Every structure is written in C-alpha cells, then in structure tokens.
Amino acid sequence: MNQTNLGEFTEYFIKTLSGISHTKINELSLSVLYMLLGFFVSTTLSTIPGQTGDWGIIGAAIIVTFYERISQQTYPLMITKKLNKILINNINYIKIGILYGLFVDAFKLGS
C-alpha cells in the first residue's frame, strides 16, 4: 500500500522532533555543566584572594577584564567557524556561572 503525503509528513515530523529533542538535551546538559564549573570558579575567586584582604582590587580587575574579553568574542555580528562558536559559547556559560556565583556570595555576605 502506498503511503500518503500525510503519512510521509508525519514520519518526517516525528524523526525531526526526535533529533531535535536529543540535541537540545545534550546542549542543555553541557550548558548546565559549564555554568556549575563557573559557579565553582567564582567560589574559588571569592574565597582564596579574600583571605589576605589585599587582592580584592586586583581580583576584581582580572574578573572584569575576563568578562569584557569574553563578551567581545561572544557578541560580534558574525562568528565564522562553528568550532569557535561552540568554544566561545561554552566559555560564555562559564562566565554566566561566575556571575551567578558572585551574586550568591554577595547575598550570603549581606545577610
């Protein structure tokens, strides 16, 4: 029996949805992993230099420089190579995790 256009469309739609769902979950899990890595880095950045008290300004300057360089690489008009785009996005997720971790530490100190 011949398959109708509706049947072919349904098969194609189901295959496409299954492919998309696997890809998105993989990207989501990697982004969460990189954000947790950034959270760990922020905890390290806020506790180790803070023990002596004189590294606060230098640490803040390093963090701001890191943030600005990553933003400069992440948000241009076009990223030419896919590998560079994936690498920059992963570093951007780490950056987001660092920012989240620093906010959490600030709220812990403020309460």
Coordinates of N, CA, C and O in Angstrom, one line a residue:
M1 N 0.8 -1.2 0.0 CA 0.0 0.0 0.0 C 0.9 1.2 0.0 O 1.9 1.3 0.7
N2 N 0.5 2.2 -0.8 CA 1.3 3.4 -0.9 C 1.1 4.3 0.3 O 0.0 4.4 0.8
Q3 N 2.1 5.0 0.6 CA 2.0 6.0 1.8 C 1.5 7.3 1.2 O 2.0 7.8 0.2
T4 N 0.6 7.9 2.0 CA 0.1 9.2 1.5 C 1.1 10.4 2.0 O 2.0 10.1 2.7
N5 N 0.8 11.5 1.5 CA 1.6 12.7 1.8 C 1.5 13.0 3.3 O 2.5 13.4 3.9
L6 N 0.3 12.7 3.9 CA 0.2 13.0 5.3 C 1.0 12.0 6.1 O 1.6 12.4 7.1
G7 N 1.1 10.7 5.7 CA 1.9 9.7 6.4 C 3.4 10.1 6.3 O 4.1 9.9 7.2
E8 N 3.8 10.5 5.1 CA 5.2 10.9 4.9 C 5.6 12.1 5.8 O 6.6 12.2 6.4
F9 N 4.6 13.1 5.8 CA 4.9 14.3 6.6 C 4.9 13.9 8.1 O 5.8 14.4 8.8
T10 N 4.1 13.0 8.5 CA 4.1 12.6 9.9 C 5.4 11.9 10.3 O 6.0 12.1 11.4
E11 N 5.9 11.0 9.4 CA 7.1 10.3 9.7 C 8.3 11.3 9.8 O 9.1 11.2 10.6
Y12 N 8.3 12.2 8.8 CA 9.4 13.2 8.8 C 9.3 14.1 10.0 O 10.3 14.4 10.6
F13 N 8.1 14.5 10.4 CA 7.9 15.3 11.6 C 8.4 14.6 12.9 O 9.1 15.2 13.7
I14 N 8.1 13.3 13.0 CA 8.5 12.6 14.2 C 10.0 12.4 14.2 O 10.6 12.6 15.3
K15 N 10.6 12.1 13.1 CA 12.1 12.0 13.0 C 12.8 13.3 13.4 O 13.8 13.3 14.1
T16 N 12.2 14.4 12.9 CA 12.8 15.7 13.1 C 12.7 16.0 14.6 O 13.6 16.5 15.2
L17 N 11.5 15.8 15.2 CA 11.3 16.1 16.6 C 12.2 15.2 17.5 O 12.8 15.7 18.5
S18 N 12.4 14.0 17.2 CA 13.3 13.1 18.0 C 14.7 13.6 17.9 O 15.5 13.6 18.9
G19 N 15.2 14.0 16.7 CA 16.5 14.5 16.5 C 16.7 15.8 17.3 O 17.8 16.0 17.9
I20 N 15.7 16.7 17.2 CA 15.9 18.0 17.9 C 15.9 17.8 19.4 O 16.7 18.4 20.2
S21 N 15.0 16.9 19.9 CA 15.0 16.7 21.4 C 16.3 16.1 21.9 O 16.7 16.5 23.0
H22 N 16.9 15.2 21.2 CA 18.2 14.7 21.7 C 19.3 15.8 21.6 O 20.1 15.8 22.6
T23 N 19.3 16.6 20.6 CA 20.3 17.6 20.5 C 20.1 18.7 21.6 O 21.1 19.1 22.3
K24 N 18.9 19.1 21.9 CA 18.7 20.1 22.8 C 19.0 19.7 24.2 O 19.6 20.4 25.0
I25 N 18.7 18.4 24.6 CA 19.0 17.9 25.9 C 20.5 17.8 26.1 O 21.1 18.2 27.2
N26 N 21.3 17.4 25.1 CA 22.7 17.4 25.2 C 23.3 18.7 25.4 O 24.2 18.9 26.2
E27 N 22.8 19.7 24.6 CA 23.3 21.1 24.8 C 23.0 21.7 26.1 O 23.7 22.4 26.7
L28 N 21.7 21.3 26.6 CA 21.3 21.8 27.9 C 22.2 21.3 29.0 O 22.6 22.0 29.9
S29 N 22.5 20.0 28.9 CA 23.3 19.4 30.0 C 24.7 19.9 30.0 O 25.3 20.2 31.1
L30 N 25.3 20.2 28.8 CA 26.6 20.8 28.8 C 26.6 22.2 29.3 O 27.5 22.6 29.9
S31 N 25.5 23.0 28.9 CA 25.5 24.3 29.4 C 25.3 24.4 30.9 O 26.0 25.2 31.6
V32 N 24.6 23.5 31.5 CA 24.4 23.4 33.0 C 25.8 23.0 33.6 O 26.2 23.6 34.6
L33 N 26.5 22.1 33.0 CA 27.8 21.7 33.5 C 28.8 22.8 33.5 O 29.5 23.0 34.5
Y34 N 28.8 23.6 32.4 CA 29.7 24.7 32.3 C 29.3 25.8 33.3 O 30.1 26.5 33.9
M35 N 28.0 26.0 33.5 CA 27.6 27.0 34.5 C 28.0 26.6 35.9 O 28.4 27.4 36.7
L36 N 27.9 25.3 36.2 CA 28.3 24.8 37.5 C 29.8 25.0 37.7 O 30.3 25.3 38.8
L37 N 30.6 24.8 36.6 CA 32.0 25.0 36.6 C 32.3 26.5 36.9 O 33.2 26.8 37.7
G38 N 31.6 27.4 36.3 CA 31.7 28.8 36.6 C 31.4 29.1 38.0 O 32.0 30.0 38.6
F39 N 30.3 28.5 38.6 CA 30.0 28.7 40.0 C 31.1 28.3 40.9 O 31.4 29.0 41.8
F40 N 31.7 27.1 40.6 CA 32.9 26.7 41.4 C 34.0 27.7 41.3 O 34.7 28.0 42.3
V41 N 34.3 28.2 40.1 CA 35.4 29.1 39.9 C 35.1 30.4 40.7 O 36.0 31.0 41.3
S42 N 33.8 30.9 40.7 CA 33.5 32.1 41.4 C 33.7 31.9 42.9 O 34.1 32.8 43.6
T43 N 33.4 30.7 43.4 CA 33.6 30.4 44.8 C 35.1 30.5 45.1 O 35.5 31.0 46.1
T44 N 35.9 29.9 44.2 CA 37.3 29.9 44.4 C 37.9 31.4 44.3 O 38.7 31.8 45.1
L45 N 37.4 32.1 43.4 CA 37.8 33.5 43.2 C 37.4 34.4 44.4 O 38.1 35.4 44.7
S46 N 36.3 34.1 45.0 CA 35.9 35.0 46.1 C 36.5 34.5 47.5 O 36.5 35.4 48.4
T47 N 36.9 33.3 47.6 CA 37.4 32.9 48.9 C 38.9 32.9 49.1 O 39.5 33.4 50.1
I48 N 39.7 32.5 48.1 CA 41.1 32.4 48.2 C 41.8 33.8 48.3 O 42.5 34.0 49.2
P49 N 41.5 34.7 47.3 CA 42.2 36.0 47.4 C 41.6 36.8 48.6 O 42.3 37.7 49.1
G50 N 40.4 36.5 49.1 CA 39.8 37.3 50.1 C 40.4 37.0 51.5 O 40.1 37.7 52.5
Q51 N 41.2 35.9 51.6 CA 41.8 35.6 52.9 C 42.8 36.6 53.3 O 42.9 36.9 54.5
T52 N 43.5 37.2 52.4 CA 44.5 38.2 52.8 C 44.0 39.6 52.8 O 44.5 40.5 53.5
G53 N 42.9 39.9 52.0 CA 42.3 41.2 52.0 C 42.9 42.2 51.1 O 42.3 43.2 50.8
D54 N 44.1 41.9 50.6 CA 44.7 42.9 49.7 C 44.6 42.6 48.2 O 45.1 43.3 47.4
W55 N 44.0 41.5 47.9 CA 43.8 41.1 46.5 C 42.5 41.4 45.9 O 42.2 41.1 44.8
G56 N 41.7 42.2 46.6 CA 40.3 42.5 46.2 C 40.3 43.3 44.9 O 39.6 43.0 44.0
I57 N 41.1 44.3 44.8 CA 41.1 45.2 43.7 C 41.7 44.5 42.5 O 41.2 44.6 41.3
I58 N 42.8 43.8 42.7 CA 43.4 43.0 41.6 C 42.5 41.9 41.1 O 42.3 41.7 39.9
G59 N 41.8 41.2 42.0 CA 40.9 40.2 41.6 C 39.7 40.7 40.8 O 39.3 40.2 39.8
A60 N 39.2 41.9 41.2 CA 38.1 42.5 40.5 C 38.5 42.9 39.1 O 37.8 42.8 38.2
A61 N 39.7 43.5 39.0 CA 40.2 43.9 37.7 C 40.4 42.7 36.8 O 40.0 42.8 35.6
I62 N 40.9 41.6 37.3 CA 41.0 40.4 36.5 C 39.7 39.9 36.0 O 39.5 39.5 34.8
I63 N 38.7 39.8 36.9 CA 37.4 39.3 36.6 C 36.7 40.2 35.5 O 36.1 39.8 34.6
V64 N 36.8 41.6 35.7 CA 36.2 42.5 34.7 C 36.8 42.4 33.4 O 36.2 42.3 32.3
T65 N 38.2 42.2 33.4 CA 38.9 42.1 32.1 C 38.5 40.8 31.4 O 38.2 40.7 30.2
F66 N 38.4 39.7 32.2 CA 37.9 38.4 31.6 C 36.5 38.5 31.0 O 36.2 38.1 29.9
Y67 N 35.6 39.2 31.8 CA 34.2 39.4 31.3 C 34.2 40.2 30.0 O 33.4 39.8 29.1
E68 N 34.9 41.2 29.9 CA 34.9 42.1 28.8 C 35.4 41.4 27.5 O 34.9 41.5 26.4
R69 N 36.5 40.7 27.7 CA 37.1 39.9 26.6 C 36.2 38.8 26.1 O 36.0 38.7 24.9
I70 N 35.5 38.1 27.0 CA 34.6 37.1 26.5 C 33.4 37.7 25.9 O 32.9 37.2 24.8
S71 N 32.9 38.8 26.4 CA 31.7 39.5 25.7 C 32.1 40.0 24.4 O 31.3 40.0 23.4
Q72 N 33.3 40.5 24.2 CA 33.8 41.0 22.9 C 33.9 39.8 21.9 O 33.6 40.0 20.7
Q73 N 34.2 38.6 22.3 CA 34.3 37.5 21.4 C 32.9 36.8 21.2 O 32.7 36.2 20.2
T74 N 32.0 36.9 22.2 CA 30.7 36.2 22.1 C 29.7 37.0 21.3 O 29.0 36.3 20.6
Y75 N 29.7 38.3 21.4 CA 28.6 39.0 20.7 C 29.1 39.9 19.5 O 28.6 41.0 19.4
P76 N 29.9 39.4 18.6 CA 30.1 40.1 17.4 C 29.0 39.9 16.4 O 28.1 39.1 16.7
L77 N 29.1 40.5 15.3 CA 28.0 40.4 14.3 C 28.0 39.0 13.7 O 26.9 38.4 13.6
M78 N 29.1 38.4 13.4 CA 29.1 37.0 12.9 C 30.3 36.3 13.5 O 31.4 36.8 13.6
I79 N 30.1 35.0 13.8 CA 31.2 34.1 14.1 C 31.4 33.1 13.0 O 30.5 32.4 12.6
T80 N 32.6 33.1 12.4 CA 32.8 32.4 11.2 C 32.9 30.9 11.3 O 32.2 30.1 10.6
K81 N 33.6 30.4 12.2 CA 33.8 28.9 12.4 C 32.9 28.4 13.5 O 32.7 29.0 14.5
K82 N 32.4 27.2 13.2 CA 31.5 26.6 14.2 C 32.2 26.2 15.4 O 31.7 26.3 16.5
L83 N 33.4 25.7 15.3 CA 34.2 25.3 16.5 C 34.5 26.5 17.4 O 34.3 26.4 18.6
N84 N 34.8 27.6 16.8 CA 35.0 28.8 17.6 C 33.7 29.2 18.3 O 33.7 29.6 19.4
K85 N 32.6 29.1 17.6 CA 31.3 29.4 18.2 C 31.0 28.5 19.4 O 30.5 29.0 20.4
I86 N 31.2 27.2 19.3 CA 30.9 26.3 20.4 C 31.8 26.6 21.5 O 31.4 26.7 22.7
L87 N 33.1 26.9 21.3 CA 34.1 27.1 22.3 C 33.7 28.5 23.0 O 33.7 28.5 24.3
I88 N 33.4 29.5 22.3 CA 33.0 30.8 22.9 C 31.7 30.6 23.7 O 31.6 31.2 24.8
N89 N 30.8 29.9 23.2 CA 29.5 29.7 23.9 C 29.8 29.0 25.2 O 29.2 29.3 26.3
N90 N 30.7 28.0 25.2 CA 31.0 27.3 26.5 C 31.7 28.2 27.5 O 31.3 28.2 28.7
I91 N 32.6 29.0 27.0 CA 33.2 30.0 27.9 C 32.2 31.0 28.4 O 32.3 31.4 29.5
N92 N 31.2 31.4 27.6 CA 30.2 32.3 28.0 C 29.3 31.6 29.1 O 28.9 32.3 30.0
Y93 N 29.1 30.3 29.0 CA 28.3 29.7 30.1 C 29.1 29.7 31.4 O 28.6 29.9 32.5
I94 N 30.4 29.5 31.3 CA 31.3 29.6 32.5 C 31.2 31.0 33.0 O 31.1 31.2 34.3
K95 N 31.2 32.0 32.2 CA 31.1 33.4 32.6 C 29.8 33.7 33.3 O 29.7 34.3 34.4
I96 N 28.7 33.1 32.8 CA 27.4 33.2 33.5 C 27.4 32.6 34.8 O 26.8 33.1 35.8
G97 N 28.0 31.4 34.9 CA 28.1 30.7 36.2 C 28.9 31.5 37.2 O 28.6 31.6 38.4
I98 N 30.0 32.2 36.8 CA 30.8 33.0 37.7 C 30.0 34.2 38.2 O 30.0 34.5 39.4
L99 N 29.2 34.8 37.3 CA 28.4 35.9 37.7 C 27.3 35.5 38.7 O 27.1 36.1 39.8
Y100 N 26.7 34.3 38.5 CA 25.7 33.8 39.4 C 26.3 33.5 40.8 O 25.8 33.8 41.8
G101 N 27.5 32.9 40.7 CA 28.2 32.5 42.0 C 28.6 33.8 42.8 O 28.5 33.8 44.0
L102 N 29.0 34.8 42.1 CA 29.4 36.0 42.8 C 28.2 36.7 43.4 O 28.2 37.3 44.5
F103 N 27.0 36.6 42.7 CA 25.8 37.2 43.3 C 25.4 36.4 44.5 O 25.0 37.0 45.6
V104 N 25.5 35.1 44.5 CA 25.1 34.2 45.6 C 26.0 34.6 46.8 O 25.6 34.7 48.0
D105 N 27.4 34.7 46.6 CA 28.3 35.1 47.6 C 28.0 36.4 48.2 O 28.1 36.7 49.4
A106 N 27.6 37.4 47.4 CA 27.2 38.7 47.9 C 26.0 38.7 48.7 O 25.9 39.3 49.8
F107 N 25.0 37.8 48.4 CA 23.8 37.7 49.2 C 24.1 37.0 50.5 O 23.5 37.3 51.5
K108 N 25.1 36.1 50.5 CA 25.5 35.4 51.8 C 26.2 36.4 52.7 O 25.9 36.4 53.9
L109 N 27.0 37.3 52.1 CA 27.7 38.3 52.9 C 26.7 39.4 53.4 O 26.9 39.9 54.5
G110 N 25.7 39.7 52.7 CA 24.8 40.7 53.0 C 23.8 40.3 54.1 O 23.2 41.2 54.8
S111 N 23.5 39.0 54.3 CA 22.5 38.6 55.2 C 23.1 38.4 56.6 O 24.2 38.4 56.9

